[in-house]
PDB file of C-alpha atoms in Angstrom:
ATOM      1  CA  UNK A  12      67.766   8.044 100.864  1.00 64.00           C
ATOM      2  CA  UNK A  13      67.722   6.238  97.489  1.00 72.00           C
ATOM      3  CA  UNK A  14      65.978   7.909  94.404  1.00 80.00           C
ATOM      4  CA  UNK A  15      64.494   6.299  91.317  1.00 86.00           C
ATOM      5  CA  UNK A  16      67.178   6.040  88.321  1.00 96.00           C
ATOM      6  CA  UNK A  17      64.622   7.599  85.779  1.00 98.00           C
ATOM      7  CA  UNK A  18      61.681  10.359  86.345  1.00 98.00           C
ATOM      8  CA  UNK A  19      58.788  10.170  83.718  1.00 98.00           C
ATOM      9  CA  UNK A  20      57.618  13.484  82.475  1.00 98.00           C
ATOM     10  CA  UNK A  21      54.291  13.319  81.208  1.00 98.00           C
ATOM     11  CA  UNK A  22      52.595  16.515  80.215  1.00 98.00           C
ATOM     12  CA  UNK A  23      48.743  16.468  79.399  1.00 98.00           C
ATOM     13  CA  UNK A  24      45.021  18.123  79.148  1.00 97.00           C
ATOM     14  CA  UNK A  25      42.734  17.250  78.949  1.00 96.00           C
ATOM     15  CA  UNK A  26      43.063  13.585  76.935  1.00 95.00           C
ATOM     16  CA  UNK A  27      42.198  11.039  80.491  1.00 97.00           C
ATOM     17  CA  UNK A  28      40.938   8.408  78.001  1.00 97.00           C
ATOM     18  CA  UNK A  29      44.750   8.965  76.160  1.00 97.00           C
ATOM     19  CA  UNK A  30      46.689   9.707  79.303  1.00 98.00           C
ATOM     20  CA  UNK A  31      45.015   6.008  80.688  1.00 98.00           C
ATOM     21  CA  UNK A  32      46.728   4.383  77.894  1.00 98.00           C
ATOM     22  CA  UNK A  33      50.120   6.174  78.104  1.00 98.00           C
ATOM     23  CA  UNK A  34      50.355   5.463  82.285  1.00 98.00           C
ATOM     24  CA  UNK A  35      49.832   1.806  81.420  1.00 98.00           C
ATOM     25  CA  UNK A  36      52.711   1.724  78.982  1.00 98.00           C
ATOM     26  CA  UNK A  37      54.844   3.332  81.177  1.00 98.00           C
ATOM     27  CA  UNK A  38      53.998   0.873  84.041  1.00 98.00           C
ATOM     28  CA  UNK A  39      54.368  -2.679  81.828  1.00 98.00           C
ATOM     29  CA  UNK A  40      58.374  -1.696  81.182  1.00 98.00           C
ATOM     30  CA  UNK A  41      60.193  -4.388  81.804  1.00 98.00           C
ATOM     31  CA  UNK A  42      62.701  -1.890  83.241  1.00 98.00           C
ATOM     32  CA  UNK A  43      60.801  -0.752  86.978  1.00 97.00           C
ATOM     33  CA  UNK A  44      62.652   1.543  88.827  1.00 97.00           C
ATOM     34  CA  UNK A  45      61.140   5.141  87.962  1.00 97.00           C
ATOM     35  CA  UNK A  46      59.335   7.625  88.954  1.00 97.00           C
ATOM     36  CA  UNK A  47      55.854   8.784  86.715  1.00 98.00           C
ATOM     37  CA  UNK A  48      55.246  12.944  87.345  1.00 98.00           C
ATOM     38  CA  UNK A  49      52.043  13.580  85.132  1.00 98.00           C
ATOM     39  CA  UNK A  50      51.860  17.539  85.249  1.00 98.00           C
ATOM     40  CA  UNK A  51      47.967  19.049  84.075  1.00 98.00           C
ATOM     41  CA  UNK A  52      48.165  21.835  82.616  1.00 98.00           C
ATOM     42  CA  UNK A  53      44.708  23.102  83.861  1.00 97.00           C
ATOM     43  CA  UNK A  54      41.978  20.345  82.935  1.00 97.00           C
ATOM     44  CA  UNK A  55      38.872  21.878  84.864  1.00 96.00           C
ATOM     45  CA  UNK A  56      37.861  18.622  85.986  1.00 96.00           C
ATOM     46  CA  UNK A  57      39.523  16.106  88.466  1.00 97.00           C
ATOM     47  CA  UNK A  58      39.235  12.948  85.648  1.00 98.00           C
ATOM     48  CA  UNK A  59      43.145  12.755  85.664  1.00 98.00           C
ATOM     49  CA  UNK A  60      43.503  13.488  89.240  1.00 98.00           C
ATOM     50  CA  UNK A  61      41.571  10.406  89.801  1.00 98.00           C
ATOM     51  CA  UNK A  62      43.200   7.763  87.000  1.00 98.00           C
ATOM     52  CA  UNK A  63      47.175   9.060  88.316  1.00 98.00           C
ATOM     53  CA  UNK A  64      45.626   8.842  91.838  1.00 97.00           C
ATOM     54  CA  UNK A  65      44.907   5.098  91.464  1.00 96.00           C
ATOM     55  CA  UNK A  66      48.220   4.169  90.214  1.00 95.00           C
ATOM     56  CA  UNK A  67      51.131   3.461  91.850  1.00 90.00           C
ATOM     57  CA  UNK A  68      54.886   5.484  91.449  1.00 92.00           C
ATOM     58  CA  UNK A  69      52.300   8.579  89.864  1.00 97.00           C
ATOM     59  CA  UNK A  70      53.371  11.634  91.442  1.00 98.00           C
ATOM     60  CA  UNK A  71      50.894  13.870  89.901  1.00 98.00           C
ATOM     61  CA  UNK A  72      51.033  17.981  89.630  1.00 98.00           C
ATOM     62  CA  UNK A  73      48.346  20.337  88.657  1.00 98.00           C
ATOM     63  CA  UNK A  74      49.291  23.414  87.619  1.00 98.00           C
ATOM     64  CA  UNK A  75      47.608  26.931  86.042  1.00 98.00           C
ATOM     65  CA  UNK A  76      46.855  26.137  82.532  1.00 96.00           C
ATOM     66  CA  UNK A  77      49.602  27.868  79.985  1.00 95.00           C
ATOM     67  CA  UNK A  78      48.602  26.819  76.461  1.00 91.00           C
ATOM     68  CA  UNK A  79      51.567  24.229  75.643  1.00 92.00           C
ATOM     69  CA  UNK A  80      53.608  21.360  76.940  1.00 94.00           C
ATOM     70  CA  UNK A  81      56.583  24.046  77.472  1.00 97.00           C
ATOM     71  CA  UNK A  82      55.966  24.372  81.444  1.00 98.00           C
ATOM     72  CA  UNK A  83      53.883  21.357  82.412  1.00 98.00           C
ATOM     73  CA  UNK A  84      57.331  19.443  80.969  1.00 98.00           C
ATOM     74  CA  UNK A  85      59.810  22.330  83.230  1.00 98.00           C
ATOM     75  CA  UNK A  86      57.712  21.626  86.531  1.00 98.00           C
ATOM     76  CA  UNK A  87      57.945  17.957  86.015  1.00 98.00           C
ATOM     77  CA  UNK A  88      62.217  18.707  85.761  1.00 98.00           C
ATOM     78  CA  UNK A  89      61.728  20.497  88.521  1.00 98.00           C
ATOM     79  CA  UNK A  90      60.548  17.900  90.691  1.00 98.00           C
ATOM     80  CA  UNK A  91      62.640  14.963  89.140  1.00 98.00           C
ATOM     81  CA  UNK A  92      64.801  13.006  91.067  1.00 97.00           C
ATOM     82  CA  UNK A  93      66.541  10.486  88.650  1.00 98.00           C
ATOM     83  CA  UNK A  94      69.570  10.458  86.310  1.00 98.00           C
ATOM     84  CA  UNK A  95      67.824  10.032  83.648  1.00 98.00           C
ATOM     85  CA  UNK A  96      64.982  11.443  82.792  1.00 98.00           C
ATOM     86  CA  UNK A  97      62.576   9.921  79.324  1.00 98.00           C
ATOM     87  CA  UNK A  98      59.647  12.311  78.032  1.00 98.00           C
ATOM     88  CA  UNK A  99      56.284  10.695  76.657  1.00 98.00           C
ATOM     89  CA  UNK A 100      53.331  12.945  75.708  1.00 96.00           C
ATOM     90  CA  UNK A 101      49.886  12.283  77.231  1.00 97.00           C
ATOM     91  CA  UNK A 102      48.576  10.226  73.554  1.00 96.00           C
ATOM     92  CA  UNK A 103      51.813   7.908  72.963  1.00 98.00           C
ATOM     93  CA  UNK A 104      52.564   4.721  73.797  1.00 98.00           C
ATOM     94  CA  UNK A 105      55.599   3.186  74.672  1.00 98.00           C
ATOM     95  CA  UNK A 106      56.834  -0.233  73.997  1.00 98.00           C
ATOM     96  CA  UNK A 107      57.364  -2.496  77.315  1.00 98.00           C
ATOM     97  CA  UNK A 108      61.280  -2.928  76.542  1.00 98.00           C
ATOM     98  CA  UNK A 109      61.713   1.131  76.169  1.00 98.00           C
ATOM     99  CA  UNK A 110      62.834   1.722  79.116  1.00 98.00           C
ATOM    100  CA  UNK A 111      65.395  -1.540  79.561  1.00 98.00           C
ATOM    101  CA  UNK A 112      66.854  -0.296  76.679  1.00 98.00           C
ATOM    102  CA  UNK A 113      67.802   3.175  77.106  1.00 98.00           C
ATOM    103  CA  UNK A 114      69.019   2.864  80.206  1.00 98.00           C
ATOM    104  CA  UNK A 115      71.134  -0.181  79.304  1.00 98.00           C
ATOM    105  CA  UNK A 116      73.372   1.987  76.189  1.00 98.00           C
ATOM    106  CA  UNK A 117      73.594   4.904  78.842  1.00 98.00           C
ATOM    107  CA  UNK A 118      74.639   3.059  81.560  1.00 97.00           C
ATOM    108  CA  UNK A 119      77.354   1.265  78.838  1.00 98.00           C
ATOM    109  CA  UNK A 120      78.125   4.581  77.265  1.00 98.00           C
ATOM    110  CA  UNK A 121      79.184   7.023  79.222  1.00 97.00           C
ATOM    111  CA  UNK A 122      80.357   9.550  76.401  1.00 98.00           C
ATOM    112  CA  UNK A 123      76.714   9.692  75.457  1.00 98.00           C
ATOM    113  CA  UNK A 124      74.280  11.656  77.086  1.00 98.00           C
ATOM    114  CA  UNK A 125      71.068  10.959  75.483  1.00 98.00           C
ATOM    115  CA  UNK A 126      69.260   8.093  73.436  1.00 98.00           C
ATOM    116  CA  UNK A 127      66.570   8.440  70.591  1.00 98.00           C
ATOM    117  CA  UNK A 128      64.784   6.978  67.940  1.00 98.00           C
ATOM    118  CA  UNK A 129      61.981   6.684  65.653  1.00 98.00           C
ATOM    119  CA  UNK A 130      58.112   5.585  66.362  1.00 98.00           C
ATOM    120  CA  UNK A 131      55.305   3.382  64.835  1.00 98.00           C
ATOM    121  CA  UNK A 132      52.898   5.732  63.701  1.00 98.00           C
ATOM    122  CA  UNK A 133      48.952   5.063  65.044  1.00 97.00           C
ATOM    123  CA  UNK A 134      45.833   6.751  64.604  1.00 96.00           C
ATOM    124  CA  UNK A 135      43.297   8.124  67.046  1.00 94.00           C
ATOM    125  CA  UNK A 136      42.226   3.958  67.655  1.00 94.00           C
ATOM    126  CA  UNK A 137      45.701   3.041  68.286  1.00 95.00           C
ATOM    127  CA  UNK A 138      45.719   0.813  64.858  1.00 97.00           C
ATOM    128  CA  UNK A 139      48.799   0.906  63.808  1.00 96.00           C
ATOM    129  CA  UNK A 140      49.500   2.700  60.221  1.00 96.00           C
ATOM    130  CA  UNK A 141      52.533   0.525  59.043  1.00 96.00           C
ATOM    131  CA  UNK A 142      54.337   3.638  58.578  1.00 97.00           C
ATOM    132  CA  UNK A 143      57.814   4.670  60.663  1.00 98.00           C
ATOM    133  CA  UNK A 144      58.228   8.490  61.426  1.00 97.00           C
ATOM    134  CA  UNK A 145      61.911   9.559  62.565  1.00 97.00           C
ATOM    135  CA  UNK A 146      64.010   7.135  60.813  1.00 98.00           C
ATOM    136  CA  UNK A 147      66.829   9.266  58.218  1.00 97.00           C
ATOM    137  CA  UNK A 148      68.162   8.128  55.551  1.00 95.00           C
ATOM    138  CA  UNK A 149      71.255   5.950  57.316  1.00 97.00           C
ATOM    139  CA  UNK A 150      71.657   6.256  61.091  1.00 97.00           C
ATOM    140  CA  UNK A 151      74.599   8.153  61.369  1.00 97.00           C
ATOM    141  CA  UNK A 152      72.906  11.560  60.798  1.00 98.00           C
ATOM    142  CA  UNK A 153      71.076  11.044  64.082  1.00 98.00           C
ATOM    143  CA  UNK A 154      74.295   9.449  65.629  1.00 98.00           C
ATOM    144  CA  UNK A 155      77.238  10.953  67.787  1.00 98.00           C
ATOM    145  CA  UNK A 156      78.324  14.306  67.130  1.00 98.00           C
ATOM    146  CA  UNK A 157      74.773  15.464  65.366  1.00 98.00           C
ATOM    147  CA  UNK A 158      74.811  19.178  65.831  1.00 98.00           C
ATOM    148  CA  UNK A 159      75.724  20.287  62.688  1.00 98.00           C
ATOM    149  CA  UNK A 160      73.498  17.306  60.589  1.00 98.00           C
ATOM    150  CA  UNK A 161      70.680  18.192  62.826  1.00 98.00           C
ATOM    151  CA  UNK A 162      70.545  22.199  62.870  1.00 98.00           C
ATOM    152  CA  UNK A 163      67.439  22.731  61.017  1.00 95.00           C
ATOM    153  CA  UNK A 164      66.693  19.381  60.011  1.00 97.00           C
ATOM    154  CA  UNK A 165      65.883  17.046  62.468  1.00 97.00           C
ATOM    155  CA  UNK A 166      65.027  16.850  66.122  1.00 97.00           C
ATOM    156  CA  UNK A 167      64.526  14.537  68.608  1.00 98.00           C
ATOM    157  CA  UNK A 168      61.106  12.407  68.195  1.00 98.00           C
ATOM    158  CA  UNK A 169      60.164  13.672  71.916  1.00 97.00           C
ATOM    159  CA  UNK A 170      58.434  10.330  73.500  1.00 98.00           C
ATOM    160  CA  UNK A 171      61.909   8.388  72.582  1.00 98.00           C
ATOM    161  CA  UNK A 172      63.924  10.581  74.150  1.00 98.00           C
ATOM    162  CA  UNK A 173      66.270   9.095  77.220  1.00 98.00           C
ATOM    163  CA  UNK A 174      68.568  12.130  78.977  1.00 98.00           C
ATOM    164  CA  UNK A 175      71.240  12.474  81.477  1.00 98.00           C
ATOM    165  CA  UNK A 176      69.851  15.129  84.085  1.00 98.00           C
ATOM    166  CA  UNK A 177      73.380  16.528  83.906  1.00 98.00           C
ATOM    167  CA  UNK A 178      72.949  17.640  80.208  1.00 98.00           C
ATOM    168  CA  UNK A 179      69.156  19.225  81.423  1.00 98.00           C
ATOM    169  CA  UNK A 180      71.003  21.383  84.416  1.00 98.00           C
ATOM    170  CA  UNK A 181      73.629  22.284  81.882  1.00 97.00           C
ATOM    171  CA  UNK A 182      71.133  23.909  79.189  1.00 98.00           C
ATOM    172  CA  UNK A 183      68.263  24.407  81.208  1.00 97.00           C
ATOM    173  CA  UNK A 184      64.479  24.244  80.915  1.00 98.00           C
ATOM    174  CA  UNK A 185      62.147  24.553  77.640  1.00 98.00           C
ATOM    175  CA  UNK A 186      61.514  27.573  76.799  1.00 97.00           C
ATOM    176  CA  UNK A 187      58.090  29.043  77.495  1.00 96.00           C
ATOM    177  CA  UNK A 188      58.211  32.194  75.414  1.00 94.00           C
ATOM    178  CA  UNK A 189      58.079  29.864  72.589  1.00 92.00           C
ATOM    179  CA  UNK A 190      55.072  29.617  70.789  1.00 84.00           C
ATOM    180  CA  UNK A 191      53.406  25.703  71.700  1.00 80.00           C
ATOM    181  CA  UNK A 192      55.311  24.291  68.807  1.00 83.00           C
ATOM    182  CA  UNK A 193      59.077  23.928  68.209  1.00 92.00           C
ATOM    183  CA  UNK A 194      60.116  24.560  71.601  1.00 95.00           C
ATOM    184  CA  UNK A 195      61.131  20.885  71.947  1.00 96.00           C
ATOM    185  CA  UNK A 196      63.306  21.433  68.897  1.00 97.00           C
ATOM    186  CA  UNK A 197      64.848  24.629  70.306  1.00 98.00           C
ATOM    187  CA  UNK A 198      65.618  22.433  73.777  1.00 98.00           C
ATOM    188  CA  UNK A 199      66.858  19.112  72.266  1.00 98.00           C
ATOM    189  CA  UNK A 200      69.030  21.870  70.084  1.00 98.00           C
ATOM    190  CA  UNK A 201      70.863  22.619  73.070  1.00 98.00           C
ATOM    191  CA  UNK A 202      71.574  19.391  74.373  1.00 98.00           C
ATOM    192  CA  UNK A 203      73.262  18.529  70.760  1.00 98.00           C
ATOM    193  CA  UNK A 204      75.770  21.660  71.685  1.00 98.00           C
ATOM    194  CA  UNK A 205      76.904  20.097  74.808  1.00 98.00           C
ATOM    195  CA  UNK A 206      76.749  16.209  74.177  1.00 98.00           C
ATOM    196  CA  UNK A 207      76.557  13.257  71.772  1.00 98.00           C
ATOM    197  CA  UNK A 208      73.234  11.400  70.362  1.00 98.00           C
ATOM    198  CA  UNK A 209      72.397   7.393  70.520  1.00 98.00           C
ATOM    199  CA  UNK A 210      70.732   6.619  68.046  1.00 98.00           C
ATOM    200  CA  UNK A 211      68.169   3.345  67.846  1.00 98.00           C
ATOM    201  CA  UNK A 212      66.509   1.948  64.481  1.00 97.00           C
ATOM    202  CA  UNK A 213      64.569   0.074  66.030  1.00 96.00           C
ATOM    203  CA  UNK A 214      60.865   1.680  67.282  1.00 97.00           C
ATOM    204  CA  UNK A 215      60.155   1.260  70.622  1.00 98.00           C
ATOM    205  CA  UNK A 216      57.785   4.110  71.017  1.00 98.00           C
ATOM    206  CA  UNK A 217      53.708   4.581  68.655  1.00 98.00           C
ATOM    207  CA  UNK A 218      53.079   7.563  68.203  1.00 98.00           C
ATOM    208  CA  UNK A 219      49.312   9.154  67.720  1.00 97.00           C
ATOM    209  CA  UNK A 220      49.293  10.767  64.862  1.00 93.00           C
ATOM    210  CA  UNK A 221      45.264  12.766  65.572  1.00 83.00           C
ATOM    211  CA  UNK A 222      43.421  15.851  64.913  1.00 71.00           C
ATOM    212  CA  UNK A 223      44.790  17.897  68.014  1.00 66.00           C
ATOM    213  CA  UNK A 224      48.201  17.303  67.553  1.00 61.00           C
ATOM    214  CA  UNK A 225      50.375  20.487  68.335  1.00 55.00           C
ATOM    215  CA  UNK A 226      53.062  19.352  65.383  1.00 54.00           C
ATOM    216  CA  UNK A 227      50.489  19.871  63.181  1.00 52.00           C
ATOM    217  CA  UNK A 228      50.132  23.057  63.126  1.00 65.00           C
ATOM    218  CA  UNK A 229      52.208  24.551  60.667  1.00 78.00           C
ATOM    219  CA  UNK A 230      52.305  28.163  61.141  1.00 81.00           C
ATOM    220  CA  UNK A 231      53.798  28.380  64.745  1.00 84.00           C
ATOM    221  CA  UNK A 232      56.852  26.794  63.504  1.00 91.00           C
ATOM    222  CA  UNK A 233      57.847  29.578  61.108  1.00 94.00           C
ATOM    223  CA  UNK A 234      59.356  31.184  63.835  1.00 94.00           C
ATOM    224  CA  UNK A 235      61.935  28.210  65.273  1.00 96.00           C
ATOM    225  CA  UNK A 236      64.542  29.356  63.334  1.00 97.00           C
ATOM    226  CA  UNK A 237      64.646  32.901  64.546  1.00 97.00           C
ATOM    227  CA  UNK A 238      64.611  30.944  67.952  1.00 97.00           C
ATOM    228  CA  UNK A 239      67.181  28.213  66.984  1.00 98.00           C
ATOM    229  CA  UNK A 240      69.774  31.070  65.420  1.00 98.00           C
ATOM    230  CA  UNK A 241      69.100  33.296  69.529  1.00 98.00           C
ATOM    231  CA  UNK A 242      70.676  29.699  70.586  1.00 98.00           C
ATOM    232  CA  UNK A 243      73.536  29.768  67.837  1.00 98.00           C
ATOM    233  CA  UNK A 244      74.501  33.487  69.135  1.00 98.00           C
ATOM    234  CA  UNK A 245      74.609  31.739  72.870  1.00 97.00           C
ATOM    235  CA  UNK A 246      76.998  29.763  71.641  1.00 98.00           C
ATOM    236  CA  UNK A 247      78.837  31.867  70.047  1.00 98.00           C
ATOM    237  CA  UNK A 248      79.326  34.388  72.768  1.00 97.00           C
ATOM    238  CA  UNK A 249      80.443  31.057  75.396  1.00 95.00           C
ATOM    239  CA  UNK A 250      82.634  30.875  72.519  1.00 96.00           C
ATOM    240  CA  UNK A 251      82.023  26.752  72.310  1.00 95.00           C
ATOM    241  CA  UNK A 252      81.889  27.917  68.331  1.00 97.00           C
ATOM    242  CA  UNK A 253      83.142  29.756  66.015  1.00 98.00           C
ATOM    243  CA  UNK A 254      82.758  32.334  63.616  1.00 98.00           C
ATOM    244  CA  UNK A 255      82.992  29.842  60.364  1.00 98.00           C
ATOM    245  CA  UNK A 256      80.289  27.260  62.286  1.00 98.00           C
ATOM    246  CA  UNK A 257      77.553  29.813  63.262  1.00 98.00           C
ATOM    247  CA  UNK A 258      77.693  31.197  59.498  1.00 97.00           C
ATOM    248  CA  UNK A 259      77.528  27.030  58.612  1.00 97.00           C
ATOM    249  CA  UNK A 260      73.686  27.234  61.509  1.00 98.00           C
ATOM    250  CA  UNK A 261      72.662  30.676  59.576  1.00 98.00           C
ATOM    251  CA  UNK A 262      72.921  28.829  56.260  1.00 98.00           C
ATOM    252  CA  UNK A 263      71.158  26.147  57.705  1.00 98.00           C
ATOM    253  CA  UNK A 264      68.477  28.005  59.418  1.00 98.00           C
ATOM    254  CA  UNK A 265      68.058  30.131  55.952  1.00 98.00           C
ATOM    255  CA  UNK A 266      67.158  26.884  54.190  1.00 97.00           C
ATOM    256  CA  UNK A 267      64.844  25.612  56.677  1.00 97.00           C
ATOM    257  CA  UNK A 268      63.105  28.863  57.332  1.00 97.00           C
ATOM    258  CA  UNK A 269      62.394  28.538  52.754  1.00 97.00           C
ATOM    259  CA  UNK A 270      61.359  25.404  53.093  1.00 95.00           C
ATOM    260  CA  UNK A 271      58.383  26.492  55.024  1.00 94.00           C
ATOM    261  CA  UNK A 272      57.652  29.872  52.566  1.00 95.00           C
ATOM    262  CA  UNK A 273      54.753  28.425  51.208  1.00 93.00           C
ATOM    263  CA  UNK A 274      52.633  28.603  55.066  1.00 93.00           C
ATOM    264  CA  UNK A 275      53.203  32.302  54.793  1.00 94.00           C
ATOM    265  CA  UNK A 276      54.922  33.743  51.941  1.00 95.00           C
ATOM    266  CA  UNK A 277      55.376  37.481  53.919  1.00 95.00           C
ATOM    267  CA  UNK A 278      57.116  35.720  57.265  1.00 95.00           C
ATOM    268  CA  UNK A 279      59.010  33.738  55.978  1.00 96.00           C
ATOM    269  CA  UNK A 280      60.850  36.868  53.842  1.00 96.00           C
ATOM    270  CA  UNK A 281      60.642  38.939  56.677  1.00 97.00           C
ATOM    271  CA  UNK A 282      62.389  36.100  58.678  1.00 97.00           C
ATOM    272  CA  UNK A 283      64.739  35.337  56.132  1.00 97.00           C
ATOM    273  CA  UNK A 284      66.438  39.687  57.089  1.00 97.00           C
ATOM    274  CA  UNK A 285      66.106  38.434  59.554  1.00 98.00           C
ATOM    275  CA  UNK A 286      68.087  35.627  60.413  1.00 98.00           C
ATOM    276  CA  UNK A 287      70.293  37.097  57.933  1.00 98.00           C
ATOM    277  CA  UNK A 288      70.291  40.822  55.555  1.00 97.00           C
ATOM    278  CA  UNK A 289      72.012  39.534  53.188  1.00 96.00           C
ATOM    279  CA  UNK A 290      70.693  35.843  52.917  1.00 96.00           C
ATOM    280  CA  UNK A 291      69.182  36.870  49.218  1.00 94.00           C
ATOM    281  CA  UNK A 292      73.036  36.914  47.948  1.00 94.00           C
ATOM    282  CA  UNK A 293      74.021  33.571  49.237  1.00 92.00           C
ATOM    283  CA  UNK A 294      74.730  31.169  47.242  1.00 89.00           C
ATOM    284  CA  UNK A 295      71.735  28.577  46.256  1.00 94.00           C
ATOM    285  CA  UNK A 296      69.398  30.559  48.590  1.00 96.00           C
ATOM    286  CA  UNK A 297      67.617  32.765  46.103  1.00 93.00           C
ATOM    287  CA  UNK A 298      67.793  29.552  43.653  1.00 94.00           C
ATOM    288  CA  UNK A 299      66.165  27.505  46.411  1.00 96.00           C
ATOM    289  CA  UNK A 300      63.334  29.536  47.017  1.00 95.00           C
ATOM    290  CA  UNK A 301      62.587  29.407  43.101  1.00 93.00           C
ATOM    291  CA  UNK A 302      62.369  25.584  43.556  1.00 93.00           C
ATOM    292  CA  UNK A 303      60.130  25.392  46.777  1.00 94.00           C
ATOM    293  CA  UNK A 304      57.668  27.821  45.302  1.00 92.00           C
ATOM    294  CA  UNK A 305      57.151  26.357  41.632  1.00 92.00           C
ATOM    295  CA  UNK A 306      57.727  22.988  41.752  1.00 87.00           C
ATOM    296  CA  UNK A 307      56.969  21.578  45.760  1.00 78.00           C
ATOM    297  CA  UNK A 308      53.677  21.034  47.193  1.00 67.00           C
TER     298      UNK A 308
END
C-alpha cells in the first residue's frame, strides 16, 4: 500500500467560508502528493462536512468540542499516514508553491527536521496589509540549532510549519491541558530540543488577522513560561541538557514573563516566583521590570 508523502492537518470550528478558502489554497498546490485531514472541533451544523465531502483528498473528522486547537491537531496526527506533516489553521492561506518548496528542502537536507518561515498578513476580507510577520532581524535567529535563541523569544508560525513525522513521534502530541494559546509554542519548543529548523525567508503563507484570532488572547499567554519550564525540567531529567543550560532557559523565561507584566501585574509576579524563587536577585531582571512598567506601552 502506498501512502501520501505529506499529511496536512486542519483544525476547524464554525468558519466554513474561511475553511473553503483555506482548502482551495491547499488543493491548488504545485505539489500534489498529500492527504488532507480536517478535524472539526464540534461545529453545531453540517456545513463543514458538506464542504469537505465535495473536495477530493479530504478526510473529515468531527469530534466533541474541546475549546481549542490542540485536541483537533492531535486527532489529525493520529490519523496521518505521511512522511511529513503540515499544519494550517482554517483561516490562513498557502501560496501555490508552499509544499513544493518545503518538501524539496527536507528531502535534500536530512539533518533538518522542520521547515518554517514568515507570513504575509491579510485582513478579514483577504486584502494584503503590506506587512510581514515572523521575520527575524537576521535569518540565523530562526535557522539551524535554534533552541537557545528560541526559548522565551519566538515560535514557529503555525501555517508555515512542515515537519518530519518521526520528530513528532519523538516529542509527542500538542499539550491539551494548556489554555487555548501558547500550546503551539510549547510544542515547537519541544521540537527544537530534538532537531534543527530550516528557515525560509520568503513568505509562503498568508496569515489572516481578525477579531477572533486565538493569538489575540494575551491573558492566556501569561501561563506559557511555566509550561515551558516544565519542558526544560523534562529534558534536564532525561540528561539532554545540563544544569547550566537549564539556568539559561529559566532566565529567558523570566524575561518573557516580565515582558507581559502589563497584562496582569499580580499573576506575572506570582509566576516569576514559580519560575525562580530568587528571580529578584538575578542580574538585570528587576531593572528590566522597571523599564517595562515605566517606559513600554
